[in-house]
Coordinates of C-alpha atoms in Angstrom, one line a residue:
M147 CA 55.8 19.0 0.7
I148 CA 54.2 15.6 0.1
S149 CA 53.3 16.8 -2.9
E150 CA 56.8 17.5 -4.2
F151 CA 58.0 14.4 -2.7
C152 CA 55.4 13.0 -4.8
I153 CA 56.5 14.7 -8.3
R154 CA 60.3 14.2 -7.6
R155 CA 60.2 10.1 -6.8
P156 CA 57.4 9.4 -8.8
V157 CA 58.8 5.5 -8.5
A158 CA 58.4 5.8 -4.7
T159 CA 55.1 7.7 -5.0
L160 CA 54.1 4.3 -7.4
L161 CA 55.5 2.1 -4.6
M162 CA 53.6 3.6 -1.7
S163 CA 50.2 3.8 -3.6
F164 CA 50.7 0.0 -4.5
A165 CA 51.4 -1.0 -0.6
L166 CA 48.6 1.2 0.4
V167 CA 46.3 -0.9 -2.7
L168 CA 47.9 -4.5 -1.1
G169 CA 47.4 -3.7 2.4
G170 CA 43.6 -2.2 1.9
L171 CA 42.7 -6.1 0.0
F172 CA 44.4 -7.6 3.1
A173 CA 42.7 -6.0 5.7
Y174 CA 39.9 -6.6 3.6
K175 CA 40.1 -10.6 4.1
F176 CA 39.5 -9.8 7.9
L177 CA 36.6 -7.5 7.9
P178 CA 33.6 -8.7 9.9
V179 CA 30.6 -9.4 8.2
A180 CA 27.7 -11.0 8.9
A181 CA 24.6 -12.4 6.3
L182 CA 21.9 -10.8 9.2
P183 CA 24.0 -8.5 11.0
S184 CA 23.0 -7.7 14.2
A185 CA 21.0 -5.4 14.7
E186 CA 18.5 -3.7 17.3
F187 CA 15.5 -1.5 15.9
P188 CA 13.6 0.4 18.9
V189 CA 10.0 -0.6 18.2
V190 CA 7.2 -1.0 20.4
N191 CA 3.6 -2.4 19.5
V192 CA 0.6 -1.1 20.6
S193 CA -2.6 -3.3 19.9
A194 CA -6.3 -2.9 21.4
S195 CA -10.0 -4.1 20.3
L196 CA -13.4 -3.0 20.4
P197 CA -15.5 -5.8 19.3
G198 CA -18.0 -5.5 16.5
A199 CA -16.5 -1.2 15.9
S200 CA -15.7 -0.7 11.8
P201 CA -11.9 -0.1 10.4
E202 CA -13.2 3.8 10.7
T203 CA -14.5 4.0 14.2
M204 CA -11.8 2.2 15.0
A205 CA -9.3 4.8 13.8
T206 CA -11.1 7.9 15.0
S207 CA -12.5 6.9 18.4
V208 CA -9.5 4.6 19.4
A209 CA -6.2 4.8 16.9
T210 CA -6.2 9.2 17.2
P211 CA -6.0 9.6 20.8
L212 CA -3.4 7.0 21.3
I213 CA -1.9 8.2 18.5
K214 CA -1.8 12.1 19.7
Q215 CA -0.6 10.9 23.1
F216 CA 2.3 9.2 21.3
A217 CA 2.9 12.4 19.7
T218 CA 4.1 13.7 23.2
I219 CA 7.0 10.8 23.7
A220 CA 10.9 12.2 23.2
G221 CA 12.4 10.0 20.2
I222 CA 10.0 8.6 17.7
D223 CA 11.3 8.1 14.5
S224 CA 7.5 7.1 12.6
I225 CA 4.3 5.7 14.1
S226 CA 2.2 3.7 11.6
T227 CA -1.7 2.3 12.3
T228 CA -3.7 -0.3 10.8
N229 CA -7.3 -0.5 11.4
S230 CA -9.7 -3.6 10.8
L231 CA -12.7 -4.8 11.9
G232 CA -12.7 -4.6 15.6
Q233 CA -8.6 -4.4 15.6
T234 CA -6.5 -1.7 15.8
S235 CA -2.5 -2.0 15.5
I236 CA -0.3 0.7 16.0
A237 CA 3.7 0.2 15.6
I238 CA 5.8 2.8 17.1
Q239 CA 9.7 3.1 15.8
F240 CA 11.8 4.9 17.7
V241 CA 15.2 6.6 16.8
L242 CA 17.9 4.1 17.1
N243 CA 19.4 5.5 20.6
R244 CA 16.3 5.6 22.5
D245 CA 16.7 2.8 24.9
I246 CA 13.6 0.5 24.0
D247 CA 12.8 0.0 27.9
A248 CA 12.4 3.3 28.5
A249 CA 10.6 3.8 25.4
A250 CA 7.9 1.2 26.2
A251 CA 7.7 2.7 29.9
D252 CA 7.0 6.2 27.9
V253 CA 4.4 4.3 26.1
Q254 CA 2.9 2.4 28.9
A255 CA 2.4 6.1 30.5
A256 CA 0.6 7.5 27.9
I257 CA -2.1 4.6 27.2
A258 CA -2.4 4.9 30.8
R259 CA -3.2 8.8 29.8
T260 CA -5.2 8.4 27.2
Q261 CA -7.7 5.8 28.9
K262 CA -10.2 8.4 29.5
S263 CA -11.3 9.1 26.4
L264 CA -11.0 5.8 24.6
P265 CA -14.5 3.8 24.2
S266 CA -16.3 2.5 27.3
Q267 CA -17.4 -0.5 25.5
M268 CA -13.4 -1.7 24.7
T269 CA -13.0 -5.1 26.9
A270 CA -9.4 -4.3 28.1
P271 CA -6.9 -1.5 28.0
P272 CA -4.7 -1.3 25.0
R273 CA -1.9 -3.9 25.1
Y274 CA 1.6 -3.1 24.0
R275 CA 4.7 -4.8 23.5
K276 CA 8.3 -4.4 22.6
V277 CA 9.2 -5.6 19.5
N278 CA 12.7 -6.2 17.2
P279 CA 11.9 -6.7 13.4
A280 CA 15.4 -8.5 12.8
D281 CA 14.3 -11.3 15.4
A282 CA 11.1 -12.2 12.8
P283 CA 12.5 -15.5 11.3
I284 CA 13.4 -16.0 8.0
L285 CA 12.4 -18.9 7.4
L286 CA 9.1 -21.1 8.5
M287 CA 8.5 -24.9 7.6
S288 CA 6.2 -27.6 8.4
L289 CA 6.2 -30.8 8.3
V290 CA 2.9 -33.1 7.7
S291 CA 2.2 -36.8 7.4
D292 CA -0.8 -39.2 7.5
T293 CA 1.9 -42.3 8.3
V294 CA 4.4 -40.8 10.1
P295 CA 4.2 -40.3 13.6
L296 CA 4.4 -36.9 15.1
T297 CA 7.5 -38.0 17.4
D298 CA 9.6 -38.9 14.6
L299 CA 8.5 -36.0 12.3
D300 CA 10.1 -33.6 15.1
A301 CA 13.0 -35.9 15.2
F302 CA 13.6 -35.7 11.6
A303 CA 13.1 -31.9 11.8
E304 CA 15.7 -31.7 14.4
N305 CA 18.7 -33.8 13.8
V306 CA 18.4 -33.9 9.7
I307 CA 16.8 -30.4 8.2
S308 CA 17.5 -28.1 11.3
P309 CA 21.4 -28.4 11.1
P310 CA 22.5 -27.0 7.9
L311 CA 20.0 -24.6 8.2
S312 CA 21.5 -23.1 11.5

């Protein structure tokens, strides 16, 4: 039915196509576009320390039991671990539709369940915090002067440098 109309009236078809393209170009101007779109990535970072432990010890005796317990949490997208001298850091990224507060509560419960299997020499239990990678700063700047007072540098940064960057 539509194809028959388009074949019989090619000029009308061409005008309708042109109107659709023109309408699309007009609507394109009103699309909301942001340089840094607002996105909430549900990520929980867990950090633990065992003074003097090698990275291998941190991986086997601290990170592995924690990761095994975290793997039982629903809605995990990925887990990445970094081990260094006396420190381990675990980043748990959840699927986008997962509530970050519920995810943090699940991580806290998993840490509590793992506490018995962690080394007794740990000075403190593993700590966790909710993180949104999109909130990371895109520019860090420092002003240093041997002659200008700190209050003047602060005022300069607030009044001269900051407004054009905002």
